[in-house]
mmCIF file of C-alpha atoms in Angstrom:
data_model
loop_
_atom_site.group_PDB
_atom_site.id
_atom_site.type_symbol
_atom_site.label_atom_id
_atom_site.label_comp_id
_atom_site.label_asym_id
_atom_site.label_seq_id
_atom_site.Cartn_x
_atom_site.Cartn_y
_atom_site.Cartn_z
ATOM 1 C CA MET A 1 -21.058 -15.932 15.864
ATOM 2 C CA GLY A 2 -18.149 -15.025 13.581
ATOM 3 C CA ALA A 3 -16.102 -17.010 11.117
ATOM 4 C CA SER A 4 -14.332 -20.005 12.576
ATOM 5 C CA ARG A 5 -10.642 -19.794 13.375
ATOM 6 C CA SER A 6 -9.814 -22.401 10.723
ATOM 7 C CA GLU A 7 -11.743 -20.474 8.055
ATOM 8 C CA LEU A 8 -9.954 -17.213 8.838
ATOM 9 C CA LYS A 9 -6.652 -19.077 8.810
ATOM 10 C CA SER A 10 -7.502 -20.356 5.336
ATOM 11 C CA LEU A 11 -8.422 -16.800 4.325
ATOM 12 C CA ARG A 12 -5.031 -15.555 5.519
ATOM 13 C CA SER A 13 -3.359 -18.164 3.304
ATOM 14 C CA THR A 14 -5.471 -16.954 0.394
ATOM 15 C CA LYS A 15 -4.214 -13.427 0.963
ATOM 16 C CA TYR A 16 -0.642 -14.654 0.955
ATOM 17 C CA THR A 17 -0.997 -16.032 -2.573
ATOM 18 C CA SER A 18 -3.187 -13.297 -4.075
ATOM 19 C CA SER A 19 -1.432 -10.117 -2.987
ATOM 20 C CA ALA A 20 2.251 -9.256 -2.916
ATOM 21 C CA ARG A 21 1.615 -6.609 -0.262
ATOM 22 C CA THR A 22 1.388 -7.914 3.295
ATOM 23 C CA GLU A 23 1.459 -5.581 6.275
ATOM 24 C CA GLY A 24 3.388 -6.276 9.481
ATOM 25 C CA GLY A 25 6.728 -7.984 9.964
ATOM 26 C CA ILE A 26 5.320 -11.262 11.297
ATOM 27 C CA GLU A 27 2.730 -11.431 8.526
ATOM 28 C CA ARG A 28 5.432 -10.830 5.920
ATOM 29 C CA LEU A 29 7.438 -13.730 7.332
ATOM 30 C CA ARG A 30 4.376 -15.977 7.347
ATOM 31 C CA ALA A 31 3.564 -14.987 3.779
ATOM 32 C CA LEU A 32 7.140 -15.651 2.691
ATOM 33 C CA GLY A 33 7.083 -19.065 4.333
ATOM 34 C CA TYR A 34 3.759 -19.993 2.789
ATOM 35 C CA ARG A 35 4.808 -18.919 -0.696
ATOM 36 C CA SER A 36 8.152 -20.684 -0.329
ATOM 37 C CA GLY A 37 6.328 -23.885 0.564
ATOM 38 C CA LEU A 38 4.152 -23.632 -2.543
ATOM 39 C CA ARG A 39 7.216 -22.945 -4.715
ATOM 40 C CA ALA A 40 8.819 -26.093 -3.311
ATOM 41 C CA LEU A 41 5.728 -28.084 -4.275
ATOM 42 C CA ASP A 42 5.805 -26.514 -7.753
ATOM 43 C CA LEU A 43 9.429 -27.583 -8.115
ATOM 44 C CA ALA A 44 8.524 -31.116 -7.043
ATOM 45 C CA ASP A 45 5.749 -31.164 -9.654
ATOM 46 C CA ARG A 46 8.246 -30.252 -12.365
ATOM 47 C CA VAL A 47 10.835 -32.775 -11.232
ATOM 48 C CA LEU A 48 8.266 -35.560 -11.048
ATOM 49 C CA GLY A 49 6.610 -34.576 -14.331
ATOM 50 C CA ARG A 50 3.312 -33.614 -12.698
ATOM 51 C CA ASP A 51 3.194 -30.090 -14.117
ATOM 52 C CA ARG A 52 1.126 -29.396 -17.220
ATOM 53 C CA LYS A 53 1.493 -26.551 -19.714
ATOM 54 C CA MET A 54 -2.035 -25.227 -19.362
ATOM 55 C CA VAL A 55 -2.353 -25.700 -15.587
ATOM 56 C CA PRO A 56 -0.906 -22.863 -13.474
ATOM 57 C CA PRO A 57 1.544 -23.634 -10.665
ATOM 58 C CA ARG A 58 0.157 -24.154 -7.172
ATOM 59 C CA ARG A 59 1.347 -20.770 -5.932
ATOM 60 C CA TYR A 60 -0.849 -19.114 -8.569
ATOM 61 C CA ARG A 61 -3.979 -21.242 -8.391
ATOM 62 C CA ARG A 62 -4.285 -21.437 -4.585
ATOM 63 C CA PHE A 63 -6.212 -18.175 -4.286
ATOM 64 C CA ILE A 64 -9.064 -19.226 -6.615
ATOM 65 C CA GLY A 65 -10.386 -21.901 -4.252
ATOM 66 C CA ASN A 66 -10.232 -25.595 -3.636
ATOM 67 C CA GLY A 67 -10.902 -28.417 -6.059
ATOM 68 C CA ASP A 68 -9.159 -29.833 -9.090
ATOM 69 C CA PHE A 69 -8.329 -26.894 -11.385
ATOM 70 C CA ALA A 70 -8.915 -28.742 -14.661
ATOM 71 C CA LYS A 71 -12.003 -30.677 -13.554
ATOM 72 C CA VAL A 72 -13.778 -27.658 -12.078
ATOM 73 C CA GLY A 73 -13.040 -25.533 -15.141
ATOM 74 C CA THR A 74 -14.242 -28.252 -17.489
ATOM 75 C CA SER A 75 -17.430 -28.736 -15.472
ATOM 76 C CA ILE A 76 -18.253 -25.020 -15.633
ATOM 77 C CA THR A 77 -17.653 -24.730 -19.362
ATOM 78 C CA GLN A 78 -19.617 -27.891 -20.097
ATOM 79 C CA TYR A 79 -22.566 -26.291 -18.299
ATOM 80 C CA MET A 80 -22.131 -23.132 -20.364
ATOM 81 C CA ARG A 81 -22.236 -25.193 -23.538
ATOM 82 C CA ALA A 82 -24.942 -27.741 -22.720
ATOM 83 C CA GLU A 83 -27.307 -25.598 -20.656
ATOM 84 C CA LEU A 84 -26.682 -22.030 -21.786
ATOM 85 C CA GLY A 85 -26.134 -22.601 -25.499
ATOM 86 C CA LEU A 86 -22.570 -21.319 -25.758
ATOM 87 C CA LEU A 87 -21.382 -21.663 -29.371
ATOM 88 C CA PRO A 88 -17.837 -21.744 -30.836
ATOM 89 C CA SER A 89 -18.568 -18.391 -32.501
ATOM 90 C CA HIS A 90 -19.603 -16.618 -29.310
ATOM 91 C CA ASP A 91 -17.708 -13.899 -27.470
ATOM 92 C CA VAL A 92 -17.254 -14.455 -23.733
ATOM 93 C CA LEU A 93 -16.313 -12.032 -20.973
ATOM 94 C CA ASP A 94 -15.017 -13.587 -17.742
ATOM 95 C CA ALA A 95 -15.070 -11.132 -14.832
ATOM 96 C CA GLY A 96 -12.688 -12.195 -12.083
ATOM 97 C CA CYS A 97 -11.043 -14.756 -14.348
ATOM 98 C CA GLY A 98 -8.310 -15.716 -11.884
ATOM 99 C CA VAL A 99 -5.686 -17.920 -13.514
ATOM 100 C CA GLY A 100 -7.880 -18.981 -16.415
ATOM 101 C CA ARG A 101 -9.889 -21.810 -14.907
ATOM 102 C CA ILE A 102 -12.674 -21.178 -17.438
ATOM 103 C CA ALA A 103 -10.389 -19.919 -20.184
ATOM 104 C CA VAL A 104 -8.222 -23.040 -20.431
ATOM 105 C CA PRO A 105 -11.016 -25.493 -21.365
ATOM 106 C CA LEU A 106 -12.593 -22.902 -23.673
ATOM 107 C CA THR A 107 -9.443 -22.593 -25.804
ATOM 108 C CA SER A 108 -10.366 -25.744 -27.726
ATOM 109 C CA TYR A 109 -13.994 -24.649 -28.163
ATOM 110 C CA LEU A 110 -14.142 -20.909 -28.932
ATOM 111 C CA THR A 111 -12.479 -21.396 -32.302
ATOM 112 C CA GLU A 112 -14.419 -18.646 -34.102
ATOM 113 C CA GLY A 113 -15.296 -16.445 -31.151
ATOM 114 C CA SER A 114 -13.256 -14.638 -28.544
ATOM 115 C CA TYR A 115 -12.633 -14.432 -24.819
ATOM 116 C CA LEU A 116 -11.753 -11.535 -22.530
ATOM 117 C CA GLY A 117 -10.876 -12.126 -18.896
ATOM 118 C CA PHE A 118 -9.941 -9.598 -16.250
ATOM 119 C CA ASP A 119 -8.778 -9.911 -12.669
ATOM 120 C CA ILE A 120 -7.299 -7.870 -9.833
ATOM 121 C CA VAL A 121 -4.377 -10.228 -9.130
ATOM 122 C CA PRO A 122 -1.403 -9.234 -11.350
ATOM 123 C CA HIS A 123 0.472 -12.549 -11.375
ATOM 124 C CA ALA A 124 -2.706 -14.366 -12.411
ATOM 125 C CA ILE A 125 -3.016 -12.169 -15.491
ATOM 126 C CA ASP A 126 0.707 -12.475 -16.224
ATOM 127 C CA TRP A 127 0.420 -16.272 -16.227
ATOM 128 C CA CYS A 128 -2.651 -16.170 -18.495
ATOM 129 C CA HIS A 129 -0.836 -13.925 -20.978
ATOM 130 C CA SER A 130 2.163 -16.238 -21.036
ATOM 131 C CA ALA A 131 0.405 -19.612 -21.073
ATOM 132 C CA ILE A 132 -2.862 -18.895 -22.907
ATOM 133 C CA THR A 133 -2.691 -15.769 -25.089
ATOM 134 C CA SER A 134 0.672 -16.830 -26.510
ATOM 135 C CA ARG A 135 -1.018 -19.958 -27.905
ATOM 136 C CA HIS A 136 -4.515 -18.556 -28.516
ATOM 137 C CA PRO A 137 -4.474 -14.892 -29.643
ATOM 138 C CA ASN A 138 -8.280 -14.661 -29.523
ATOM 139 C CA PHE A 139 -7.997 -15.033 -25.728
ATOM 140 C CA ARG A 140 -7.146 -11.725 -24.071
ATOM 141 C CA PHE A 141 -6.558 -10.826 -20.437
ATOM 142 C CA SER A 142 -6.507 -7.532 -18.574
ATOM 143 C CA HIS A 143 -5.329 -6.578 -15.099
ATOM 144 C CA VAL A 144 -7.628 -4.143 -13.262
ATOM 145 C CA ASP A 145 -6.329 -2.544 -10.071
ATOM 146 C CA ILE A 146 -9.567 -2.695 -8.078
ATOM 147 C CA LYS A 147 -9.290 -2.331 -4.319
ATOM 148 C CA GLN A 148 -10.500 -5.443 -2.515
ATOM 149 C CA GLU A 149 -9.690 -6.038 1.131
ATOM 150 C CA ILE A 150 -8.859 -9.720 0.673
ATOM 151 C CA TYR A 151 -7.251 -9.966 -2.748
ATOM 152 C CA ASN A 152 -5.941 -6.472 -3.497
ATOM 153 C CA PRO A 153 -6.134 -4.171 -0.442
ATOM 154 C CA GLU A 154 -4.086 -1.372 -2.014
ATOM 155 C CA GLY A 155 -5.915 -1.142 -5.336
ATOM 156 C CA THR A 156 -6.654 2.264 -6.853
ATOM 157 C CA LEU A 157 -10.112 1.585 -8.371
ATOM 158 C CA THR A 158 -13.429 0.698 -6.730
ATOM 159 C CA SER A 159 -15.862 -2.070 -7.659
ATOM 160 C CA ALA A 160 -18.811 0.262 -7.154
ATOM 161 C CA ASP A 161 -17.981 2.483 -10.152
ATOM 162 C CA PHE A 162 -15.518 0.386 -12.155
ATOM 163 C CA HIS A 163 -16.236 -0.049 -15.884
ATOM 164 C CA PHE A 164 -15.506 -3.386 -17.510
ATOM 165 C CA PRO A 165 -12.669 -3.008 -20.055
ATOM 166 C CA ALA A 166 -15.035 -3.734 -22.939
ATOM 167 C CA ASP A 167 -17.331 -2.007 -25.419
ATOM 168 C CA GLY A 168 -21.098 -2.077 -25.094
ATOM 169 C CA GLN A 169 -23.019 -5.019 -26.594
ATOM 170 C CA ALA A 170 -19.774 -6.805 -27.473
ATOM 171 C CA PHE A 171 -20.393 -10.180 -25.795
ATOM 172 C CA ASP A 172 -22.802 -13.090 -25.944
ATOM 173 C CA MET A 173 -22.045 -14.328 -22.439
ATOM 174 C CA VAL A 174 -20.672 -12.869 -19.220
ATOM 175 C CA ALA A 175 -19.348 -15.145 -16.474
ATOM 176 C CA LEU A 176 -19.385 -13.969 -12.848
ATOM 177 C CA VAL A 177 -18.070 -17.136 -11.223
ATOM 178 C CA GLY A 178 -17.155 -16.908 -7.550
ATOM 179 C CA LEU A 179 -17.509 -13.126 -7.654
ATOM 180 C CA ILE A 180 -20.880 -12.021 -6.253
ATOM 181 C CA SER A 181 -20.084 -13.703 -2.942
ATOM 182 C CA HIS A 182 -17.271 -11.154 -2.440
ATOM 183 C CA LEU A 183 -19.179 -8.020 -3.522
ATOM 184 C CA LEU A 184 -21.090 -5.594 -1.316
ATOM 185 C CA PRO A 185 -24.524 -4.335 -2.499
ATOM 186 C CA ASP A 186 -23.348 -1.215 -4.374
ATOM 187 C CA GLU A 187 -20.658 -3.330 -6.036
ATOM 188 C CA VAL A 188 -23.161 -6.015 -7.069
ATOM 189 C CA ASP A 189 -25.337 -3.288 -8.552
ATOM 190 C CA ASN A 190 -22.441 -1.996 -10.644
ATOM 191 C CA TYR A 191 -21.311 -5.435 -11.834
ATOM 192 C CA VAL A 192 -24.851 -6.344 -12.887
ATOM 193 C CA ALA A 193 -25.166 -2.983 -14.684
ATOM 194 C CA GLU A 194 -21.850 -3.509 -16.447
ATOM 195 C CA SER A 195 -22.801 -7.058 -17.420
ATOM 196 C CA ALA A 196 -26.005 -5.723 -18.984
ATOM 197 C CA ARG A 197 -24.055 -2.991 -20.789
ATOM 198 C CA VAL A 198 -21.581 -5.343 -22.492
ATOM 199 C CA LEU A 199 -24.141 -8.056 -23.371
ATOM 200 C CA ARG A 200 -25.843 -8.222 -26.732
ATOM 201 C CA PRO A 201 -29.655 -8.567 -26.766
ATOM 202 C CA GLY A 202 -30.462 -12.139 -25.768
ATOM 203 C CA GLY A 203 -27.036 -12.543 -24.181
ATOM 204 C CA LYS A 204 -26.684 -14.305 -20.844
ATOM 205 C CA CYS A 205 -24.952 -13.552 -17.576
ATOM 206 C CA PHE A 206 -23.945 -16.720 -15.752
ATOM 207 C CA ALA A 207 -23.121 -16.343 -12.051
ATOM 208 C CA THR A 208 -22.468 -18.401 -8.953
ATOM 209 C CA ALA A 209 -23.730 -17.042 -5.646
ATOM 210 C CA TYR A 210 -25.092 -17.885 -2.221
ATOM 211 C CA LEU A 211 -28.810 -17.219 -2.724
ATOM 212 C CA VAL A 212 -31.281 -16.864 0.139
ATOM 213 C CA ASP A 213 -35.083 -17.104 0.216
ATOM 214 C CA ASP A 214 -37.255 -17.295 3.341
ATOM 215 C CA MET A 215 -36.640 -21.031 3.790
ATOM 216 C CA VAL A 216 -32.878 -20.706 3.413
ATOM 217 C CA ALA A 217 -32.891 -17.649 5.702
ATOM 218 C CA GLU A 218 -34.431 -19.801 8.423
ATOM 219 C CA ARG A 219 -31.789 -22.478 7.920
ATOM 220 C CA VAL A 220 -29.088 -19.806 8.062
ATOM 221 C CA ARG A 221 -30.458 -18.472 11.357
ATOM 222 C CA GLU A 222 -30.526 -21.997 12.801
ATOM 223 C CA GLY A 223 -26.972 -22.768 11.686
ATOM 224 C CA ARG A 224 -28.082 -25.600 9.382
ATOM 225 C CA THR A 225 -26.099 -24.517 6.314
ATOM 226 C CA ALA A 226 -22.558 -25.337 5.245
ATOM 227 C CA PHE A 227 -21.505 -21.711 5.714
ATOM 228 C CA THR A 228 -22.508 -19.532 8.633
ATOM 229 C CA PHE A 229 -24.056 -16.264 7.477
ATOM 230 C CA THR A 230 -25.106 -15.060 10.909
ATOM 231 C CA HIS A 231 -24.901 -11.301 10.362
ATOM 232 C CA SER A 232 -28.067 -10.173 8.579
ATOM 233 C CA ARG A 233 -28.005 -6.890 6.669
ATOM 234 C CA GLY A 234 -31.517 -7.103 5.210
ATOM 235 C CA THR A 235 -30.734 -7.658 1.540
ATOM 236 C CA HIS A 236 -27.724 -9.845 2.372
ATOM 237 C CA PHE A 237 -25.918 -11.832 5.048
ATOM 238 C CA ILE A 238 -22.219 -11.693 5.841
ATOM 239 C CA HIS A 239 -20.102 -14.531 7.159
ATOM 240 C CA SER A 240 -17.562 -12.561 9.195
ATOM 241 C CA GLU A 241 -17.612 -9.050 10.620
ATOM 242 C CA GLN A 242 -13.800 -9.098 10.667
ATOM 243 C CA GLU A 243 -13.657 -9.906 6.933
ATOM 244 C CA PRO A 244 -17.061 -8.833 5.540
ATOM 245 C CA THR A 245 -16.249 -9.643 1.915
ATOM 246 C CA TYR A 246 -14.924 -13.123 2.731
ATOM 247 C CA ALA A 247 -18.366 -14.558 1.917
ATOM 248 C CA ILE A 248 -21.692 -12.801 1.316
ATOM 249 C CA ALA A 249 -25.109 -14.391 0.715
ATOM 250 C CA TYR A 250 -27.832 -12.416 -1.074
ATOM 251 C CA ARG A 251 -31.589 -12.503 -1.018
ATOM 252 C CA LEU A 252 -32.717 -13.831 -4.396
ATOM 253 C CA ASP A 253 -35.458 -11.201 -4.682
ATOM 254 C CA HIS A 254 -32.839 -8.484 -4.195
ATOM 255 C CA ILE A 255 -30.695 -9.873 -7.037
ATOM 256 C CA GLN A 256 -33.793 -10.066 -9.253
ATOM 257 C CA GLU A 257 -34.699 -6.450 -8.450
ATOM 258 C CA VAL A 258 -31.180 -5.251 -9.263
ATOM 259 C CA ALA A 259 -31.142 -7.263 -12.492
ATOM 260 C CA ALA A 260 -34.543 -5.942 -13.628
ATOM 261 C CA ARG A 261 -33.429 -2.363 -13.012
ATOM 262 C CA HIS A 262 -30.605 -2.904 -15.499
ATOM 263 C CA GLY A 263 -32.570 -4.755 -18.171
ATOM 264 C CA LEU A 264 -31.824 -8.341 -17.144
ATOM 265 C CA ARG A 265 -34.318 -11.025 -16.197
ATOM 266 C CA LEU A 266 -34.037 -14.376 -14.463
ATOM 267 C CA GLU A 267 -33.756 -16.735 -17.428
ATOM 268 C CA ARG A 268 -34.601 -19.831 -15.361
ATOM 269 C CA GLU A 269 -35.004 -20.895 -11.770
ATOM 270 C CA PRO A 270 -31.594 -20.974 -10.054
ATOM 271 C CA HIS A 271 -29.839 -24.319 -9.886
ATOM 272 C CA LEU A 272 -29.388 -24.813 -6.174
ATOM 273 C CA GLY A 273 -26.054 -25.898 -4.775
ATOM 274 C CA THR A 274 -25.529 -27.919 -1.625
ATOM 275 C CA TRP A 275 -24.404 -25.125 0.721
ATOM 276 C CA SER A 276 -27.949 -24.259 1.869
ATOM 277 C CA SER A 277 -29.371 -27.777 2.288
ATOM 278 C CA SER A 278 -26.635 -29.429 4.336
ATOM 279 C CA THR A 279 -23.834 -28.628 6.749
ATOM 280 C CA ALA A 280 -21.482 -31.010 4.903
ATOM 281 C CA ARG A 281 -18.335 -29.713 3.227
ATOM 282 C CA PRO A 282 -17.228 -29.279 0.518
ATOM 283 C CA ALA A 283 -20.365 -27.468 -0.539
ATOM 284 C CA SER A 284 -21.337 -26.002 -3.895
ATOM 285 C CA MET A 285 -22.810 -22.576 -4.632
ATOM 286 C CA ASP A 286 -26.045 -21.776 -6.446
ATOM 287 C CA LEU A 287 -26.070 -21.118 -10.215
ATOM 288 C CA LEU A 288 -27.874 -18.063 -11.515
ATOM 289 C CA VAL A 289 -28.622 -17.202 -15.165
ATOM 290 C CA LEU A 290 -29.738 -13.710 -16.183
ATOM 291 C CA GLU A 291 -30.740 -12.776 -19.739
ATOM 292 C CA ARG A 292 -30.574 -9.390 -21.430
ATOM 293 C CA ALA A 293 -33.769 -8.189 -23.041
#
């Protein structure tokens, strides 16, 4: 079984808003129409006073996923503060920062520390520079031209050997939110290694992922999860053979083995989301916390 037609249609829309390069005449027209529709909604937001200074326009935030931009960002950062001990003096690296969903709520909290976010979508970084860095100089953003078949198919770098744009042991926390589910095994290995490299001793890597143990693997095989990961690859499951990086679920013991190899340990039992216990949508991912020795 592959990805459903509606899911691949949604993926196509995601591509339209994340990459300026769309192949094929018909696809270019579809992309133009989709983006034009979002621009019209952005204009309506401005006219009706619904736009906010620190919330990106719809055409920029569509590719980061569903849900209320401000509420989801606030929920994530509250977890980082309450559960992971994030302090105002800490330095945070946000890999795959998108249009600043985590950065925006942190601007009022990281008053003594700093933030560095990077992403492969140029207009996302441009918006963050304009809307966030201009007001909060301790918040920096970097565009990295990594090749990714969904979000940046013509990139010049690879996730498997890419180095984070940061010095070693420069951060107290690394966020990998919504990222592991789009990375293949050699790419996960590199991102975990890079997270360990930039973390200070005792620092934490906070990630969201689709995690699989034997019980969840059985539910996946029986189609009793919110997402269908029906193509098993041993250490991981993929959702669609047509778009393998659309969604990837990993065996928890594999993630632990990779982490241990790079000096990280599971800091606590993962906080399980709803994707693996129910077929209902919307469904949340699992939360994983790794600590550097």
